[in-house]
């Protein structure tokens, strides 16, 4: 049976300060992300036992549990390198991504305003995403509820921005807008550009 493992953060826990605190990063990575890894592995184990006839399962419940936890793990694995330490992140994108954003959104500022709106208005727990949708061959913004609802099939994640309260509440309390504003200071544009380069022909 194949299992998932928690990847290490690509920088120190305090590397995103003052925008995102060491306490948030430590809990978010070591507890929350680890929880999704454990949850996905537990669901995989149940599926494995069910195939061997060792366990009676509610297949719908397990697949829902698996989808939630596996997507939670995968999105967090994309989220950590979406950010970069102070001095290396933030600012404006370059490369192909800058051209594609200008072409699909009109300008970087228009993209940023729409992405911030999407971030601030996720209902409950979820994500704001920049994805490349290959059927219409364009970048679009999407909102994912929980980790897996409203997913757009085949789309490649260019930027995933975690809007679950665990990613900001300890530092920003109820002011999600302030977290969204601060988050732009740690975006890793070169990672985003590299992801786009892998999917655009
Ligand atoms: Mn999270």
GROMACS .gro file of C-alpha atoms and ligand atoms in nm:
model
  202
    1UNK     CA    1   0.000   0.000   0.000
    2UNK     CA    2   0.133   0.341  -0.095
    3UNK     CA    3   0.122   0.611   0.172
    4UNK     CA    4   0.162   0.987   0.199
    5UNK     CA    5   0.434   1.164   0.397
    6UNK     CA    6   0.457   1.518   0.531
    7UNK     CA    7   0.712   1.721   0.332
    8UNK     CA    8   0.935   1.957   0.533
    9UNK     CA    9   0.875   2.331   0.501
   10UNK     CA   10   1.107   2.477   0.233
   11UNK     CA   11   1.219   2.749   0.480
   12UNK     CA   12   1.237   2.807   0.857
   13UNK     CA   13   0.916   2.831   1.063
   14UNK     CA   14   0.984   3.199   1.134
   15UNK     CA   15   1.093   3.286   0.777
   16UNK     CA   16   0.764   3.453   0.683
   17UNK     CA   17   0.755   3.689   0.982
   18UNK     CA   18   0.626   3.952   1.035
   19UNK     CA   19   0.355   3.864   0.780
   20UNK     CA   20   0.285   3.512   0.909
   21UNK     CA   21   0.401   3.422   1.257
   22UNK     CA   22   0.622   3.132   1.360
   23UNK     CA   23   0.341   3.005   1.584
   24UNK     CA   24   0.095   2.985   1.294
   25UNK     CA   25   0.348   2.817   1.065
   26UNK     CA   26   0.446   2.560   1.329
   27UNK     CA   27   0.088   2.461   1.414
   28UNK     CA   28  -0.025   2.478   1.053
   29UNK     CA   29   0.253   2.254   0.920
   30UNK     CA   30   0.320   2.018   1.213
   31UNK     CA   31  -0.040   1.969   1.331
   32UNK     CA   32  -0.288   2.057   1.056
   33UNK     CA   33  -0.096   1.936   0.750
   34UNK     CA   34   0.022   1.627   0.940
   35UNK     CA   35  -0.343   1.561   1.028
   36UNK     CA   36  -0.438   1.549   0.658
   37UNK     CA   37  -0.147   1.312   0.584
   38UNK     CA   38  -0.259   1.084   0.869
   39UNK     CA   39  -0.624   1.106   0.760
   40UNK     CA   40  -0.544   1.017   0.398
   41UNK     CA   41  -0.328   0.722   0.508
   42UNK     CA   42  -0.597   0.596   0.746
   43UNK     CA   43  -0.853   0.606   0.464
   44UNK     CA   44  -0.609   0.427   0.229
   45UNK     CA   45  -0.560   0.156   0.490
   46UNK     CA   46  -0.935   0.102   0.522
   47UNK     CA   47  -0.969   0.081   0.142
   48UNK     CA   48  -0.683  -0.167   0.132
   49UNK     CA   49  -0.840  -0.387   0.401
   50UNK     CA   50  -1.177  -0.368   0.227
   51UNK     CA   51  -1.020  -0.495  -0.097
   52UNK     CA   52  -0.871  -0.789   0.093
   53UNK     CA   53  -1.203  -0.868   0.254
   54UNK     CA   54  -1.068  -0.791   0.603
   55UNK     CA   55  -1.302  -0.498   0.672
   56UNK     CA   56  -1.662  -0.405   0.595
   57UNK     CA   57  -1.670  -0.040   0.496
   58UNK     CA   58  -1.910   0.239   0.406
   59UNK     CA   59  -1.742   0.309   0.074
   60UNK     CA   60  -1.907   0.648   0.020
   61UNK     CA   61  -1.797   0.771   0.362
   62UNK     CA   62  -1.441   0.647   0.315
   63UNK     CA   63  -1.403   0.795  -0.031
   64UNK     CA   64  -1.531   1.129   0.096
   65UNK     CA   65  -1.286   1.110   0.386
   66UNK     CA   66  -1.005   1.016   0.151
   67UNK     CA   67  -1.087   1.298  -0.094
   68UNK     CA   68  -1.094   1.559   0.182
   69UNK     CA   69  -0.768   1.448   0.345
   70UNK     CA   70  -0.573   1.371   0.026
   71UNK     CA   71  -0.665   1.707  -0.126
   72UNK     CA   72  -0.582   1.874   0.206
   73UNK     CA   73  -0.236   1.716   0.189
   74UNK     CA   74  -0.181   1.796  -0.180
   75UNK     CA   75  -0.294   2.158  -0.151
   76UNK     CA   76  -0.075   2.222   0.153
   77UNK     CA   77   0.220   2.066  -0.032
   78UNK     CA   78   0.159   2.325  -0.307
   79UNK     CA   79   0.093   2.604  -0.058
   80UNK     CA   80   0.429   2.603   0.129
   81UNK     CA   81   0.644   2.669  -0.179
   82UNK     CA   82   0.383   2.923  -0.293
   83UNK     CA   83   0.539   3.147  -0.030
   84UNK     CA   84   0.894   3.276   0.011
   85UNK     CA   85   1.083   3.444   0.297
   86UNK     CA   86   1.089   3.822   0.333
   87UNK     CA   87   1.303   3.978   0.063
   88UNK     CA   88   1.251   3.687  -0.176
   89UNK     CA   89   0.871   3.697  -0.201
   90UNK     CA   90   0.608   3.957  -0.278
   91UNK     CA   91   0.625   4.230  -0.540
   92UNK     CA   92   0.510   4.155  -0.892
   93UNK     CA   93   0.537   3.841  -1.103
   94UNK     CA   94   0.772   3.820  -1.400
   95UNK     CA   95   0.829   3.588  -1.692
   96UNK     CA   96   0.553   3.410  -1.876
   97UNK     CA   97   0.319   3.441  -1.578
   98UNK     CA   98   0.325   3.822  -1.595
   99UNK     CA   99   0.233   3.810  -1.966
  100UNK     CA  100  -0.041   3.552  -1.910
  101UNK     CA  101  -0.191   3.750  -1.619
  102UNK     CA  102  -0.193   4.067  -1.830
  103UNK     CA  103  -0.355   3.884  -2.117
  104UNK     CA  104  -0.622   3.702  -1.912
  105UNK     CA  105  -0.701   3.962  -1.644
  106UNK     CA  106  -0.617   4.294  -1.814
  107UNK     CA  107  -0.345   4.387  -1.567
  108UNK     CA  108  -0.168   4.260  -1.256
  109UNK     CA  109  -0.368   4.502  -1.038
  110UNK     CA  110  -0.699   4.370  -1.174
  111UNK     CA  111  -0.585   4.011  -1.109
  112UNK     CA  112  -0.472   4.100  -0.757
  113UNK     CA  113  -0.802   4.273  -0.675
  114UNK     CA  114  -1.007   3.974  -0.794
  115UNK     CA  115  -0.785   3.721  -0.617
  116UNK     CA  116  -0.807   3.922  -0.293
  117UNK     CA  117  -1.187   3.934  -0.328
  118UNK     CA  118  -1.193   3.557  -0.379
  119UNK     CA  119  -0.970   3.514  -0.072
  120UNK     CA  120  -1.183   3.729   0.157
  121UNK     CA  121  -1.514   3.574   0.059
  122UNK     CA  122  -1.449   3.200   0.083
  123UNK     CA  123  -1.745   3.070   0.283
  124UNK     CA  124  -1.641   2.865   0.583
  125UNK     CA  125  -1.304   2.700   0.527
  126UNK     CA  126  -1.135   2.692   0.191
  127UNK     CA  127  -0.886   2.826  -0.057
  128UNK     CA  128  -0.839   3.098  -0.315
  129UNK     CA  129  -0.670   2.956  -0.621
  130UNK     CA  130  -0.511   3.070  -0.943
  131UNK     CA  131  -0.536   2.781  -1.187
  132UNK     CA  132  -0.457   2.726  -1.553
  133UNK     CA  133  -0.765   2.577  -1.717
  134UNK     CA  134  -0.638   2.389  -2.024
  135UNK     CA  135  -0.963   2.355  -2.220
  136UNK     CA  136  -1.007   2.730  -2.267
  137UNK     CA  137  -0.629   2.781  -2.226
  138UNK     CA  138  -0.651   3.058  -1.970
  139UNK     CA  139  -0.571   3.145  -1.612
  140UNK     CA  140  -0.877   3.166  -1.392
  141UNK     CA  141  -0.941   3.229  -1.024
  142UNK     CA  142  -1.134   2.968  -0.832
  143UNK     CA  143  -1.253   2.922  -0.477
  144UNK     CA  144  -1.230   2.578  -0.325
  145UNK     CA  145  -1.453   2.500  -0.028
  146UNK     CA  146  -1.296   2.276   0.233
  147UNK     CA  147  -1.010   2.119   0.033
  148UNK     CA  148  -1.198   1.958  -0.249
  149UNK     CA  149  -1.533   2.119  -0.340
  150UNK     CA  150  -1.557   2.333  -0.657
  151UNK     CA  151  -1.245   2.171  -0.793
  152UNK     CA  152  -1.204   2.232  -1.168
  153UNK     CA  153  -1.105   1.912  -1.346
  154UNK     CA  154  -0.764   1.902  -1.517
  155UNK     CA  155  -0.673   2.252  -1.402
  156UNK     CA  156  -0.318   2.302  -1.281
  157UNK     CA  157  -0.268   2.495  -0.958
  158UNK     CA  158  -0.046   2.799  -1.009
  159UNK     CA  159  -0.117   2.963  -0.671
  160UNK     CA  160  -0.304   2.818  -0.374
  161UNK     CA  161  -0.377   3.058  -0.088
  162UNK     CA  162  -0.501   2.897   0.232
  163UNK     CA  163  -0.804   3.079   0.376
  164UNK     CA  164  -0.880   2.834   0.657
  165UNK     CA  165  -0.884   3.019   0.990
  166UNK     CA  166  -0.590   2.810   1.111
  167UNK     CA  167  -0.370   2.993   0.858
  168UNK     CA  168  -0.427   3.340   1.002
  169UNK     CA  169  -0.661   3.365   1.304
  170UNK     CA  170  -0.394   3.351   1.580
  171UNK     CA  171  -0.227   3.658   1.432
  172UNK     CA  172  -0.504   3.851   1.257
  173UNK     CA  173  -0.807   3.749   1.470
  174UNK     CA  174  -1.126   3.823   1.275
  175UNK     CA  175  -0.953   4.053   1.024
  176UNK     CA  176  -0.915   3.818   0.729
  177UNK     CA  177  -0.874   4.117   0.494
  178UNK     CA  178  -0.554   4.213   0.677
  179UNK     CA  179  -0.414   3.859   0.633
  180UNK     CA  180  -0.505   3.867   0.264
  181UNK     CA  181  -0.322   4.199   0.225
  182UNK     CA  182  -0.017   4.074   0.415
  183UNK     CA  183  -0.008   3.752   0.216
  184UNK     CA  184   0.092   3.937  -0.101
  185UNK     CA  185   0.424   4.016   0.073
  186UNK     CA  186   0.522   3.649   0.078
  187UNK     CA  187   0.399   3.524  -0.260
  188UNK     CA  188   0.670   3.329  -0.442
  189UNK     CA  189   0.625   3.449  -0.801
  190UNK     CA  190   0.912   3.248  -0.947
  191UNK     CA  191   0.752   2.924  -0.821
  192UNK     CA  192   0.419   3.032  -0.973
  193UNK     CA  193   0.588   3.113  -1.305
  194UNK     CA  194   0.767   2.776  -1.306
  195UNK     CA  195   0.434   2.596  -1.250
  196UNK     CA  196   0.275   2.782  -1.541
  197UNK     CA  197   0.574   2.695  -1.761
  198UNK     CA  198   0.504   2.325  -1.705
  199UNK     CA  199   0.145   2.340  -1.833
  200UNK     CA  200   0.129   2.603  -2.109
  201UNK     CA  201   0.223   2.476  -2.450
  202LIG    MN1  202  -0.429   2.496   0.602
   0.00000   0.00000   0.00000
